[in-house]
PDB file of C-alpha atoms and ligand atoms in Angstrom:
ATOM      1  CA  MET A   1      70.869  76.647 104.702  1.00 77.00           C
ATOM      2  CA  ALA A   2      69.374  75.660 108.035  1.00 87.00           C
ATOM      3  CA  TYR A   3      70.289  72.308 109.449  1.00 89.00           C
ATOM      4  CA  LEU A   4      69.533  70.432 112.591  1.00 91.00           C
ATOM      5  CA  ILE A   5      72.063  69.997 115.349  1.00 90.00           C
ATOM      6  CA  LYS A   6      71.634  66.747 117.106  1.00 90.00           C
ATOM      7  CA  LYS A   7      71.084  67.103 120.828  1.00 89.00           C
ATOM      8  CA  PRO A   8      73.715  65.059 122.695  1.00 87.00           C
ATOM      9  CA  ALA A   9      72.187  62.207 124.632  1.00 88.00           C
ATOM     10  CA  ARG A  10      72.569  62.293 128.391  1.00 88.00           C
ATOM     11  CA  THR A  11      73.572  59.279 130.381  1.00 89.00           C
ATOM     12  CA  LEU A  12      71.484  58.235 133.373  1.00 89.00           C
ATOM     13  CA  SER A  13      74.039  59.627 135.865  1.00 86.00           C
ATOM     14  CA  GLU A  14      73.946  62.972 134.017  1.00 87.00           C
ATOM     15  CA  GLN A  15      70.163  62.926 134.113  1.00 88.00           C
ATOM     16  CA  VAL A  16      70.344  62.549 137.895  1.00 88.00           C
ATOM     17  CA  TYR A  17      71.892  65.946 138.492  1.00 89.00           C
ATOM     18  CA  ALA A  18      73.035  65.115 141.999  1.00 92.00           C
ATOM     19  CA  VAL A  19      75.937  63.030 140.635  1.00 92.00           C
ATOM     20  CA  GLU A  20      77.257  65.861 138.414  1.00 92.00           C
ATOM     21  CA  ALA A  21      76.767  68.391 141.210  1.00 95.00           C
ATOM     22  CA  ALA A  22      78.789  66.174 143.555  1.00 96.00           C
ATOM     23  CA  LYS A  23      81.570  65.954 140.928  1.00 95.00           C
ATOM     24  CA  GLY A  24      81.627  69.734 140.656  1.00 96.00           C
ATOM     25  CA  LEU A  25      81.791  70.132 144.406  1.00 97.00           C
ATOM     26  CA  GLY A  26      84.624  67.604 144.443  1.00 97.00           C
ATOM     27  CA  ILE A  27      86.674  69.887 142.141  1.00 95.00           C
ATOM     28  CA  THR A  28      85.803  72.912 144.282  1.00 95.00           C
ATOM     29  CA  PHE A  29      86.957  71.235 147.509  1.00 95.00           C
ATOM     30  CA  ARG A  30      90.061  69.751 145.892  1.00 93.00           C
ATOM     31  CA  ARG A  31      91.107  73.284 144.806  1.00 90.00           C
ATOM     32  CA  LEU A  32      90.227  74.696 148.216  1.00 91.00           C
ATOM     33  CA  PHE A  33      92.327  72.153 150.152  1.00 91.00           C
ATOM     34  CA  THR A  34      95.245  72.430 147.730  1.00 90.00           C
ATOM     35  CA  ASN A  35      95.250  76.201 148.005  1.00 87.00           C
ATOM     36  CA  VAL A  36      94.915  76.292 151.774  1.00 86.00           C
ATOM     37  CA  PHE A  37      96.981  73.298 152.888  1.00 88.00           C
ATOM     38  CA  GLY A  38      98.880  72.200 149.795  1.00 84.00           C
ATOM     39  CA  LYS A  39     102.468  72.812 148.696  1.00 84.00           C
ATOM     40  CA  ALA A  40     103.216  76.290 147.337  1.00 79.00           C
ATOM     41  CA  GLU A  41     104.013  75.033 143.822  1.00 81.00           C
ATOM     42  CA  ASP A  42     100.636  73.270 143.570  1.00 82.00           C
ATOM     43  CA  LYS A  43      98.626  76.319 144.566  1.00 81.00           C
ATOM     44  CA  LYS A  44      96.690  78.051 141.828  1.00 79.00           C
ATOM     45  CA  ILE A  45      95.373  80.837 143.998  1.00 76.00           C
ATOM     46  CA  ALA A  46      94.972  84.230 142.309  1.00 79.00           C
ATOM     47  CA  THR A  47      94.834  86.392 145.424  1.00 80.00           C
ATOM     48  CA  ILE A  48      97.886  87.870 147.137  1.00 84.00           C
ATOM     49  CA  GLN A  49      98.448  89.085 150.693  1.00 86.00           C
ATOM     50  CA  TYR A  50      98.038  92.796 149.940  1.00 86.00           C
ATOM     51  CA  PRO A  51      99.422  95.118 151.331  1.00 85.00           C
ATOM     52  CA  ASP A  52     102.253  92.839 152.558  1.00 91.00           C
ATOM     53  CA  GLU A  53     102.645  91.663 148.974  1.00 88.00           C
ATOM     54  CA  SER A  54     101.902  93.709 145.888  1.00 85.00           C
ATOM     55  CA  ARG A  55     102.082  93.091 142.186  1.00 85.00           C
ATOM     56  CA  ASP A  56     104.490  95.003 139.977  1.00 86.00           C
ATOM     57  CA  TYR A  57     102.775  97.556 137.815  1.00 88.00           C
ATOM     58  CA  PRO A  58     103.270  97.057 134.080  1.00 89.00           C
ATOM     59  CA  GLU A  59     106.117  98.899 132.361  1.00 87.00           C
ATOM     60  CA  ARG A  60     103.820 101.492 130.766  1.00 88.00           C
ATOM     61  CA  PHE A  61     101.607 102.049 133.805  1.00 93.00           C
ATOM     62  CA  ARG A  62     100.557 105.701 134.029  1.00 94.00           C
ATOM     63  CA  GLY A  63     101.282 106.662 137.605  1.00 94.00           C
ATOM     64  CA  VAL A  64     101.185 109.895 139.522  1.00 96.00           C
ATOM     65  CA  HIS A  65     102.799 112.798 137.639  1.00 97.00           C
ATOM     66  CA  ARG A  66     106.218 114.252 138.170  1.00 97.00           C
ATOM     67  CA  LEU A  67     107.904 117.370 136.829  1.00 98.00           C
ATOM     68  CA  THR A  68     111.371 116.626 135.500  1.00 96.00           C
ATOM     69  CA  HIS A  69     114.487 118.645 136.323  1.00 96.00           C
ATOM     70  CA  ARG A  70     117.281 120.231 134.318  1.00 92.00           C
ATOM     71  CA  VAL A  71     120.841 119.587 135.403  1.00 88.00           C
ATOM     72  CA  ASP A  72     120.769 122.779 137.493  1.00 90.00           C
ATOM     73  CA  GLY A  73     117.690 121.558 139.388  1.00 93.00           C
ATOM     74  CA  SER A  74     115.236 123.982 137.807  1.00 94.00           C
ATOM     75  CA  PRO A  75     112.049 122.603 136.237  1.00 96.00           C
ATOM     76  CA  ARG A  76     112.325 121.552 132.612  1.00 94.00           C
ATOM     77  CA  CYS A  77     108.860 123.036 132.102  1.00 96.00           C
ATOM     78  CA  VAL A  78     108.731 126.281 130.089  1.00 94.00           C
ATOM     79  CA  ALA A  79     105.145 127.080 131.110  1.00 97.00           C
ATOM     80  CA  CYS A  80     103.867 126.833 127.525  1.00 96.00           C
ATOM     81  CA  LEU A  81     100.452 125.611 128.769  1.00 97.00           C
ATOM     82  CA  CYS A  82     100.251 122.837 126.141  1.00 97.00           C
ATOM     83  CA  CYS A  83      99.529 120.255 128.850  1.00 98.00           C
ATOM     84  CA  SER A  84      96.835 122.251 130.590  1.00 98.00           C
ATOM     85  CA  THR A  85      95.241 123.007 127.204  1.00 98.00           C
ATOM     86  CA  ALA A  86      95.240 119.324 126.242  1.00 98.00           C
ATOM     87  CA  CYS A  87      93.931 118.147 129.617  1.00 98.00           C
ATOM     88  CA  PRO A  88      90.324 116.967 129.193  1.00 98.00           C
ATOM     89  CA  ALA A  89      89.714 117.084 132.944  1.00 98.00           C
ATOM     90  CA  GLN A  90      90.996 120.670 133.208  1.00 97.00           C
ATOM     91  CA  CYS A  91      92.884 119.773 136.344  1.00 98.00           C
ATOM     92  CA  ILE A  92      96.237 121.461 135.596  1.00 98.00           C
ATOM     93  CA  HIS A  93      96.780 125.038 136.760  1.00 98.00           C
ATOM     94  CA  ILE A  94      99.916 126.879 135.670  1.00 98.00           C
ATOM     95  CA  GLU A  95     101.061 130.418 136.327  1.00 98.00           C
ATOM     96  CA  PRO A  96     103.999 131.313 134.068  1.00 97.00           C
ATOM     97  CA  ALA A  97     106.824 133.659 135.040  1.00 97.00           C
ATOM     98  CA  GLU A  98     109.958 135.019 133.311  1.00 95.00           C
ATOM     99  CA  TYR A  99     113.523 134.131 134.220  1.00 93.00           C
ATOM    100  CA  GLY A 100     115.244 137.194 135.652  1.00 91.00           C
ATOM    101  CA  GLU A 101     118.090 139.365 134.311  1.00 92.00           C
ATOM    102  CA  GLY A 102     121.413 137.540 134.256  1.00 90.00           C
ATOM    103  CA  ASP A 103     119.834 134.147 133.649  1.00 89.00           C
ATOM    104  CA  PRO A 104     120.748 132.814 130.179  1.00 85.00           C
ATOM    105  CA  ARG A 105     117.097 131.970 129.733  1.00 87.00           C
ATOM    106  CA  HIS A 106     116.054 135.588 130.336  1.00 89.00           C
ATOM    107  CA  GLY A 107     114.019 136.825 127.389  1.00 86.00           C
ATOM    108  CA  TYR A 108     113.868 133.377 125.787  1.00 82.00           C
ATOM    109  CA  GLU A 109     111.540 131.275 127.865  1.00 86.00           C
ATOM    110  CA  ARG A 110     109.337 131.088 130.896  1.00 93.00           C
ATOM    111  CA  PHE A 111     109.081 128.832 133.894  1.00 96.00           C
ATOM    112  CA  PRO A 112     106.042 127.851 135.962  1.00 98.00           C
ATOM    113  CA  ARG A 113     105.768 130.039 139.047  1.00 97.00           C
ATOM    114  CA  LEU A 114     102.861 127.826 140.021  1.00 98.00           C
ATOM    115  CA  PHE A 115     102.183 124.356 138.658  1.00 98.00           C
ATOM    116  CA  VAL A 116      99.337 122.509 140.308  1.00 98.00           C
ATOM    117  CA  ILE A 117      97.618 119.255 139.385  1.00 98.00           C
ATOM    118  CA  ASP A 118      94.427 118.095 141.068  1.00 98.00           C
ATOM    119  CA  GLU A 119      95.175 114.391 141.127  1.00 97.00           C
ATOM    120  CA  LEU A 120      91.656 113.620 142.302  1.00 96.00           C
ATOM    121  CA  ARG A 121      90.124 115.156 139.209  1.00 97.00           C
ATOM    122  CA  CYS A 122      92.714 113.698 136.817  1.00 97.00           C
ATOM    123  CA  ILE A 123      91.575 110.751 134.707  1.00 97.00           C
ATOM    124  CA  PHE A 124      95.145 109.552 134.060  1.00 97.00           C
ATOM    125  CA  CYS A 125      94.739 109.744 130.298  1.00 96.00           C
ATOM    126  CA  GLY A 126      98.355 110.813 129.733  1.00 96.00           C
ATOM    127  CA  PHE A 127      97.443 113.593 127.270  1.00 97.00           C
ATOM    128  CA  CYS A 128      99.527 116.095 129.239  1.00 97.00           C
ATOM    129  CA  VAL A 129     102.622 113.918 128.819  1.00 95.00           C
ATOM    130  CA  GLU A 130     101.946 113.551 125.099  1.00 94.00           C
ATOM    131  CA  ALA A 131     101.369 117.281 124.660  1.00 96.00           C
ATOM    132  CA  CYS A 132     104.548 118.449 126.377  1.00 95.00           C
ATOM    133  CA  PRO A 133     107.231 119.554 123.896  1.00 91.00           C
ATOM    134  CA  CYS A 134     109.964 119.531 126.575  1.00 90.00           C
ATOM    135  CA  ASP A 135     109.641 116.123 128.255  1.00 92.00           C
ATOM    136  CA  ALA A 136     108.890 118.188 131.352  1.00 96.00           C
ATOM    137  CA  ILE A 137     105.960 116.189 132.675  1.00 97.00           C
ATOM    138  CA  ARG A 138     105.962 112.431 132.999  1.00 96.00           C
ATOM    139  CA  MET A 139     103.807 109.696 134.494  1.00 96.00           C
ATOM    140  CA  ASP A 140     106.606 107.126 134.769  1.00 94.00           C
ATOM    141  CA  THR A 141     106.709 107.184 138.564  1.00 94.00           C
ATOM    142  CA  GLY A 142     105.420 103.599 138.837  1.00 92.00           C
ATOM    143  CA  THR A 143     103.218 104.505 141.763  1.00 92.00           C
ATOM    144  CA  HIS A 144      99.660 105.653 142.227  1.00 90.00           C
ATOM    145  CA  VAL A 145      98.445 108.628 144.197  1.00 92.00           C
ATOM    146  CA  PRO A 146      98.350 107.594 147.861  1.00 90.00           C
ATOM    147  CA  ALA A 147      94.934 107.247 149.456  1.00 91.00           C
ATOM    148  CA  SER A 148      93.992 110.025 151.832  1.00 94.00           C
ATOM    149  CA  TRP A 149      91.166 111.225 154.016  1.00 95.00           C
ATOM    150  CA  SER A 150      91.433 114.802 152.760  1.00 96.00           C
ATOM    151  CA  ARG A 151      90.831 116.242 149.299  1.00 95.00           C
ATOM    152  CA  GLU A 152      93.636 118.764 149.852  1.00 96.00           C
ATOM    153  CA  HIS A 153      96.191 115.959 149.852  1.00 96.00           C
ATOM    154  CA  PHE A 154      95.440 115.348 146.182  1.00 97.00           C
ATOM    155  CA  ILE A 155      96.404 118.875 145.135  1.00 97.00           C
ATOM    156  CA  PHE A 156     100.015 118.397 144.029  1.00 98.00           C
ATOM    157  CA  ASP A 157     101.982 121.629 143.705  1.00 98.00           C
ATOM    158  CA  LYS A 158     105.200 122.246 141.775  1.00 98.00           C
ATOM    159  CA  GLU A 159     107.459 121.347 144.704  1.00 97.00           C
ATOM    160  CA  THR A 160     105.612 118.069 145.283  1.00 97.00           C
ATOM    161  CA  LEU A 161     105.643 117.198 141.586  1.00 98.00           C
ATOM    162  CA  MET A 162     109.372 117.930 141.389  1.00 98.00           C
ATOM    163  CA  SER A 163     110.082 115.814 144.481  1.00 98.00           C
ATOM    164  CA  ILE A 164     108.846 112.590 142.882  1.00 97.00           C
ATOM    165  CA  PRO A 165     111.477 110.565 141.008  1.00 96.00           C
ATOM    166  CA  GLY A 166     110.891 108.331 138.011  1.00 94.00           C
ATOM    167  CA  ARG A 167     110.833 104.571 138.448  1.00 93.00           C
ATOM    168  CA  ASP A 168     114.574 104.507 137.851  1.00 91.00           C
ATOM    169  CA  GLY A 169     115.090 106.983 140.717  1.00 95.00           C
ATOM    170  CA  THR A 170     116.141 109.871 138.459  1.00 94.00           C
ATOM    171  CA  TYR A 171     114.811 113.442 138.301  1.00 96.00           C
ATOM    172  CA  VAL A 172     116.803 114.940 135.403  1.00 93.00           C
ATOM    173  CA  THR A 173     115.814 114.387 131.787  1.00 88.00           C
ATOM    174  CA  ASP A 174     117.602 115.200 128.559  1.00 79.00           C
ATOM    175  CA  ASN A 175     116.441 118.284 126.788  1.00 71.00           C
ATOM    176  CA  PRO A 176     114.701 117.367 123.540  1.00 73.00           C
ATOM    177  CA  ARG A 177     114.587 120.989 122.341  1.00 69.00           C
ATOM    178  CA  HIS A 178     118.152 122.235 122.897  1.00 66.00           C
ATOM    179  CA  GLU A 179     116.850 125.575 124.049  1.00 61.00           C
ATOM    180  CA  PRO A 180     119.051 128.367 125.386  1.00 59.00           C
ATOM    181  CA  GLY A 181     120.523 127.469 128.733  1.00 63.00           C
ATOM    182  CA  ASP A 182     121.148 123.838 127.797  1.00 61.00           C
ATOM    183  CA  PRO A 183     124.760 122.694 127.303  1.00 67.00           C
ATOM    184  CA  THR A 184     123.802 121.212 123.932  1.00 65.00           C
ATOM    185  CA  HIS A 185     122.626 124.598 122.708  1.00 61.00           C
ATOM    186  CA  PRO A 186     125.299 126.301 120.583  1.00 58.00           C
ATOM    187  CA  GLY A 187     126.623 129.676 121.621  1.00 53.00           C
ATOM    188  CA  ILE A 188     125.673 129.658 125.300  1.00 46.00           C
ATOM    189  CA  ASP A 189     128.391 129.964 127.919  1.00 51.00           C
ATOM    190  CA  ARG A 190     127.358 127.443 130.552  1.00 47.00           C
ATOM    191  CA  ASP A 191     130.097 128.539 132.984  1.00 54.00           C
ATOM    192  CA  HIS A 192     128.305 131.821 133.297  1.00 49.00           C
ATOM    193  CA  HIS A 193     125.195 130.011 134.422  1.00 46.00           C
ATOM    194  CA  HIS A 194     126.867 127.575 136.852  1.00 41.00           C
TER     195      HIS A 194
HETATM  196  S1  LIG B   1      96.630 112.615 132.749  1.00 79.07           S
HETATM  197 FE1  LIG B   1      94.960 113.526 131.502  1.00 79.07          FE
HETATM  198  S2  LIG B   1      93.476 114.250 133.001  1.00 79.07           S
HETATM  199 FE2  LIG B   1      95.376 113.880 134.125  1.00 79.07          FE
HETATM  200  S3  LIG B   1      96.418 115.863 134.168  1.00 79.07           S
HETATM  201 FE3  LIG B   1      97.183 114.749 132.367  1.00 79.07          FE
HETATM  202  S4  LIG B   1      95.868 115.419 130.669  1.00 79.07           S
HETATM  203 FE4  LIG B   1      94.829 115.961 132.589  1.00 79.07          FE
HETATM  204  S1  LIG B   2     104.766 120.629 131.437  1.00 79.07           S
HETATM  205 FE1  LIG B   2     105.333 120.734 129.280  1.00 79.07          FE
HETATM  206  S2  LIG B   2     103.400 121.146 128.216  1.00 79.07           S
HETATM  207 FE2  LIG B   2     103.067 121.637 130.363  1.00 79.07          FE
HETATM  208  S3  LIG B   2     103.475 123.844 130.481  1.00 79.07           S
HETATM  209 FE3  LIG B   2     105.358 122.743 131.025  1.00 79.07          FE
HETATM  210  S4  LIG B   2     106.514 122.631 129.101  1.00 79.07           S
HETATM  211 FE4  LIG B   2     104.376 123.117 128.564  1.00 79.07          FE
END
């Protein structure tokens, strides 16, 4: 049912807008002087002196990609193309290759001969990380792609992607799949490989 809301009555000083405007300006100037000249603990300023100061990115911030390593320094990636298939921006290019004779992984799995991400085209959705069955690609670097004057600087190749550590400074990740060549895989002589 409709009902009437009573309009609040204004006092004379509120009717004369100049008084209220002056009060508002008083708050503005009080904040301004506190923030510029006041003690640090009284300041309520939201800006920071970037780039001298910067804010910490949140824990789950999706930063620039990295390719994780195995203990022997080779890429954990098995060039399955799941990430490039899942990528909505189609900015991942992979060329798979086979491990050679004598490598315990020979005949079992592939590695990326080329692995390129166009970081300028990427929309940082994280689908590639979700799609990867090997924990081979991560966005836990805690940093964004550096600004540059050239588009070429945003084309990150395999070597670049493998040179970026995670936030904790590590490159190696555990193998979630226990594939041949991993010490957790039964029946593989690791001494042969090392
Ligand atoms: S974050 Fe998204 S857009 Fe960027 S490479 Fe991964 S899947 Fe593609
Ligand atoms: S990064 Fe992961 S999903 Fe992408 S090709 Fe390599 S193993 Fe497959």
